[in-house]
Coordinates of C-alpha atoms in Angstrom, one line a residue:
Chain A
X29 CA 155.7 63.8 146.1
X30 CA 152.5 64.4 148.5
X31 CA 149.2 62.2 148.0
X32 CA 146.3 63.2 149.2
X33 CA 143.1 61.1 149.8
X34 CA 140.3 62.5 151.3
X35 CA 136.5 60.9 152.1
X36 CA 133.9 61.2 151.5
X37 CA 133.4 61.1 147.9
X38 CA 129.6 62.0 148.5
X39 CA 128.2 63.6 151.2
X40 CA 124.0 63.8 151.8
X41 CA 123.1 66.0 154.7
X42 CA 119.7 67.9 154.9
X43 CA 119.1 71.9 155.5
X44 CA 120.3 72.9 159.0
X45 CA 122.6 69.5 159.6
X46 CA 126.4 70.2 159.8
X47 CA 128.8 68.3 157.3
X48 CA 132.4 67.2 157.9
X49 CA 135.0 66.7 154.9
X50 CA 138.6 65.0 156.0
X51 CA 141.8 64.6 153.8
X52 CA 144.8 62.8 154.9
X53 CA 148.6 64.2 153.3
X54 CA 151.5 62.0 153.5
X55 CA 154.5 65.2 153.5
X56 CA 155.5 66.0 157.0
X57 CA 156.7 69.0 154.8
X58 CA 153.8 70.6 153.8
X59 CA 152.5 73.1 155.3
X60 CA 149.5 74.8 153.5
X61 CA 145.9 73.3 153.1
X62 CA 143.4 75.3 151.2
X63 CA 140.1 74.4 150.5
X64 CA 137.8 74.8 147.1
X65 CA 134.8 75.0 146.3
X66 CA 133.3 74.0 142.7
X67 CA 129.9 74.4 142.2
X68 CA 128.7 72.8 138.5
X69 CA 130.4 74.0 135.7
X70 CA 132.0 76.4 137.5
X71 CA 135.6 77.0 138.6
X72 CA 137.4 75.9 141.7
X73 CA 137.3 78.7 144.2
X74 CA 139.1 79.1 147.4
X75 CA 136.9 79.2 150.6
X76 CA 139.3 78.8 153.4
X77 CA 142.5 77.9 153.8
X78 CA 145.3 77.0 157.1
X79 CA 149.1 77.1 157.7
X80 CA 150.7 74.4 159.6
X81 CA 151.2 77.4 162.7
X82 CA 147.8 76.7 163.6
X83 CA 145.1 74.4 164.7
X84 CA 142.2 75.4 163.6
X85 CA 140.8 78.7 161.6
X86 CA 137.0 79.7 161.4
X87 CA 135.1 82.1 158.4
X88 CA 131.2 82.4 159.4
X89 CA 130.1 79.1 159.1
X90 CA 133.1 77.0 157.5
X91 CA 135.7 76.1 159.4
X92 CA 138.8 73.9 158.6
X93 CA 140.7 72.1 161.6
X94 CA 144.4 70.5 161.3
X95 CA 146.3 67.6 163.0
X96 CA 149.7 68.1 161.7
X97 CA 151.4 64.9 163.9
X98 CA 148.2 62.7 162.0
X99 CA 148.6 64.7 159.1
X100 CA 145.2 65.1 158.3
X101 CA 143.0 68.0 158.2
X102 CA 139.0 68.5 157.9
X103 CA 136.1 71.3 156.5
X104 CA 133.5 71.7 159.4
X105 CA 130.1 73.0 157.6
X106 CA 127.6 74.2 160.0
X107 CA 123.8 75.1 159.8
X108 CA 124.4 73.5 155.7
X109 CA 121.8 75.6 153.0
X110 CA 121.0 74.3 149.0
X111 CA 123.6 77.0 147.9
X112 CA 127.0 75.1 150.1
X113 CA 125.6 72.1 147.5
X114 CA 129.1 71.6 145.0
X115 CA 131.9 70.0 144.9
X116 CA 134.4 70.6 147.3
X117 CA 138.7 69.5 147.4
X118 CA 141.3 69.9 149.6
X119 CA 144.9 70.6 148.8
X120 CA 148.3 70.5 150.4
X121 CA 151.3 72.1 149.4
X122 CA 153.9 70.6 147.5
X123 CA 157.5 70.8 146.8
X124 CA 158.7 70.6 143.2
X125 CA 162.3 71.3 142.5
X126 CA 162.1 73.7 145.7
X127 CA 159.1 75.1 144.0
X128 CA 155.4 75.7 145.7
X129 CA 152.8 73.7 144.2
X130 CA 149.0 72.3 145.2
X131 CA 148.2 68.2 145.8
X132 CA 144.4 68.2 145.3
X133 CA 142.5 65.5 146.5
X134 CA 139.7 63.3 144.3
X135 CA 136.8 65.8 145.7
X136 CA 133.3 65.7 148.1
X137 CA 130.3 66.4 146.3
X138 CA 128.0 67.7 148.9
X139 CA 124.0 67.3 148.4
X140 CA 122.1 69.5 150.8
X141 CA 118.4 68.8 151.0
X142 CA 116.0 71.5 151.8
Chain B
X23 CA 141.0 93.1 136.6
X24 CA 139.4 90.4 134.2
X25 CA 141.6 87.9 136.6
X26 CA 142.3 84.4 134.7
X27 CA 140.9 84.1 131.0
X28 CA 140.8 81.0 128.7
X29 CA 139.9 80.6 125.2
X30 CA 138.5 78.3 124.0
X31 CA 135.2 77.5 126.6
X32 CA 134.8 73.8 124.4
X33 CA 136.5 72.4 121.6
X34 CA 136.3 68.8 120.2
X35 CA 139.6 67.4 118.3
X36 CA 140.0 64.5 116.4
X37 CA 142.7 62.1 117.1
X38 CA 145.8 62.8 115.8
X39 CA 144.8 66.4 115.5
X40 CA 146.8 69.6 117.6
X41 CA 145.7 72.5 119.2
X42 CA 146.6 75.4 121.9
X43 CA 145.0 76.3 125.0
X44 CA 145.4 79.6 125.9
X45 CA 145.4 81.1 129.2
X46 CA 146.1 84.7 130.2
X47 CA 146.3 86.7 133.7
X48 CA 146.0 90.1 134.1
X49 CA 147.1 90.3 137.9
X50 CA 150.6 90.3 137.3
X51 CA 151.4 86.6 139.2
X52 CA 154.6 85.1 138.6
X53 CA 153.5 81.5 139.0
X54 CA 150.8 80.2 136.4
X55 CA 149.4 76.1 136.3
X56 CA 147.6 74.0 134.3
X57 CA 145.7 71.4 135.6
X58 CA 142.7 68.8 134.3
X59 CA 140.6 68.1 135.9
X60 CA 138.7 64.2 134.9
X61 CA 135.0 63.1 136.7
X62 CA 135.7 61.7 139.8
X63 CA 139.7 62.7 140.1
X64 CA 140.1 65.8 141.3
X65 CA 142.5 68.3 139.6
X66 CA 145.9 66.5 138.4
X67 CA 148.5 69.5 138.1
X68 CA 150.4 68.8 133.9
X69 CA 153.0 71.9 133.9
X70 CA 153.3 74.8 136.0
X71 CA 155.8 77.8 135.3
X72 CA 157.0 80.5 138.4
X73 CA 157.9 83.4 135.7
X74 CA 159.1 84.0 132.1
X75 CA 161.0 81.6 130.4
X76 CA 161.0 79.3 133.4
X77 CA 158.5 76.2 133.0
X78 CA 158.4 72.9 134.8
X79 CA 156.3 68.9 134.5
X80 CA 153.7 68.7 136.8
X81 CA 152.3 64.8 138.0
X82 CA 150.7 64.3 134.4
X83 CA 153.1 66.1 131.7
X84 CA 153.2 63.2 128.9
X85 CA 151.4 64.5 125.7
X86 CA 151.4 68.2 126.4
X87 CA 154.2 71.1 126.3
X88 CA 154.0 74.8 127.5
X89 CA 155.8 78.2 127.1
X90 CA 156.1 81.3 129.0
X91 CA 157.6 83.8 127.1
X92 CA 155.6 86.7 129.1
X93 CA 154.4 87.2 132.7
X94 CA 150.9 87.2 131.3
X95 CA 150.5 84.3 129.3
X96 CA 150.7 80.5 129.3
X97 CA 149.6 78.7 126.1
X98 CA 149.6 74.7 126.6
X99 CA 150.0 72.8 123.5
X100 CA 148.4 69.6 122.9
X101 CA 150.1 67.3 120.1
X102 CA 148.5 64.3 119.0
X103 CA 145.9 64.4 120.4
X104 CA 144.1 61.5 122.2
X105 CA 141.1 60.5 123.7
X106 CA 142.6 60.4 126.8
X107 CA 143.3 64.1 126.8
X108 CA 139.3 64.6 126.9
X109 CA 139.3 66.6 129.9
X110 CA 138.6 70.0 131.4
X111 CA 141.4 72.0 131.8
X112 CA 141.8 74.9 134.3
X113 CA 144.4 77.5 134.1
X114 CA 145.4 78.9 137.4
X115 CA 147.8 81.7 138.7
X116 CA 148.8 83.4 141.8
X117 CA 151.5 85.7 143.2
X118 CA 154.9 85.1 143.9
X119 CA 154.8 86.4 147.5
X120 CA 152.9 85.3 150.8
X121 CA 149.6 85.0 149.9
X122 CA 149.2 81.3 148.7
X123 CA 145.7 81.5 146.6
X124 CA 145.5 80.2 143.3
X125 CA 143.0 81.7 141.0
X126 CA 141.6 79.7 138.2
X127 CA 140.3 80.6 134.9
X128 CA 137.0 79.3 133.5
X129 CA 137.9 76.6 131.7
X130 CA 138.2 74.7 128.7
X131 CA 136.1 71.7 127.9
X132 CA 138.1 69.8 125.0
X133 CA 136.7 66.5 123.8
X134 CA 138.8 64.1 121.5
X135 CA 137.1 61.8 119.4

């Protein structure tokens, strides 16, 4: 099945910096890498997410870029505020018994200073 | 659309004790999930089911069983419960076709003691 790892576990940037999140999969196979977002207590929401067809895909100020011959794949955060503050995990699709499921990785909690 | 609902929000067991989580949809998805989700590790996927009376184990399946007897709903039983099931536990569902987004319910917060 697919692992995922991803780094850093916590993340302190101040108001204005950018922040950089990267996961590694190990299933040449996958191809589908969402990212959530879960701020506390809250449920894991979807913020972005790419297909293996393309490099990189950009919404406002997140943007999420993939290597698919390294098979990794990273969250670009620019001009960070308080509110981006939360948890946030990647995911890669998995294949069980030729059905589509989600590989989440161990999660970033991102601290953003005002 | 209410989307994803889960009763109960929090519930603490004692060992040995057995209860149902319910989860139910209201978007008509075919695939539903259950995941927990423990400090520090990220959501671990337990049983998942892509329509009615079609279920499947997940990475973490030992202690728990599920049922799909409707689109809507998927109940996850605990049995025996232990403290190592002290968790939160998501529900999560999305549609059958292109659009890869899972949508997660609240939540349930279930402490074992």
């Amino acid at each position: 099945g697919e692992n995922v790892e991803q780094h850093p576990s916590t993340l302190s940037v101040q108001e204005g910096d950018s922040a950089v999140i990267k996961c590694t999969y190990s299933d040449s196979a996958s191809n589908y890498f969402p990212w959530y977002k879960q701020e506390l207590g809250k449920r894991p929401q979807l913020i972005i997410d790419i297909r293996s067809n393309v490099g990189e895909k950009k919404d406002q100020r997140i943007a999420v870029t993939l290597n698919k011959t390294a098979k990794h794949f990273s969250l670009h955060i620019t001009e960070t505020q308080p509110e981006d503050s939360a948890v946030y995990f990647c995911a890669a699709r998995d294949w069980n018994s030729g059905y589509s499921t989600l590989t989440f990785g161990k999660g970033t909690m991102l601290l953003v200073s005002p | 659309n209410a989307g994803v609902t889960q009763t109960p929000k929090f519930r603490i067991l004692k060992i040995g004790q057995s209860m149902t989580l319910q989860c139910a949809q209201d978007m008509n998805h075919n695939y539903m999930y259950w995941y927990r989700q423990d400090p520090g590790m990220g959501l671990k996927l337990i049983y998942y089911s892509v329509g009615a009376g079609i279920t499947d184990k997940g990475e973490v399946p030992n202690g728990y069983n599920v049922s799909r007897s409707t689109t809507e709903d998927f109940p996850l039983r605990l049995e025996l419960a232990a403290p190592s099931q002290t968790s939160v536990y998501f529900c999560a569902s999305r549609s059958a076709g292109v659009l890869d987004e899972q949508y997660f319910g609240p939540g349930t917060r279930l402490t074992v003691t």
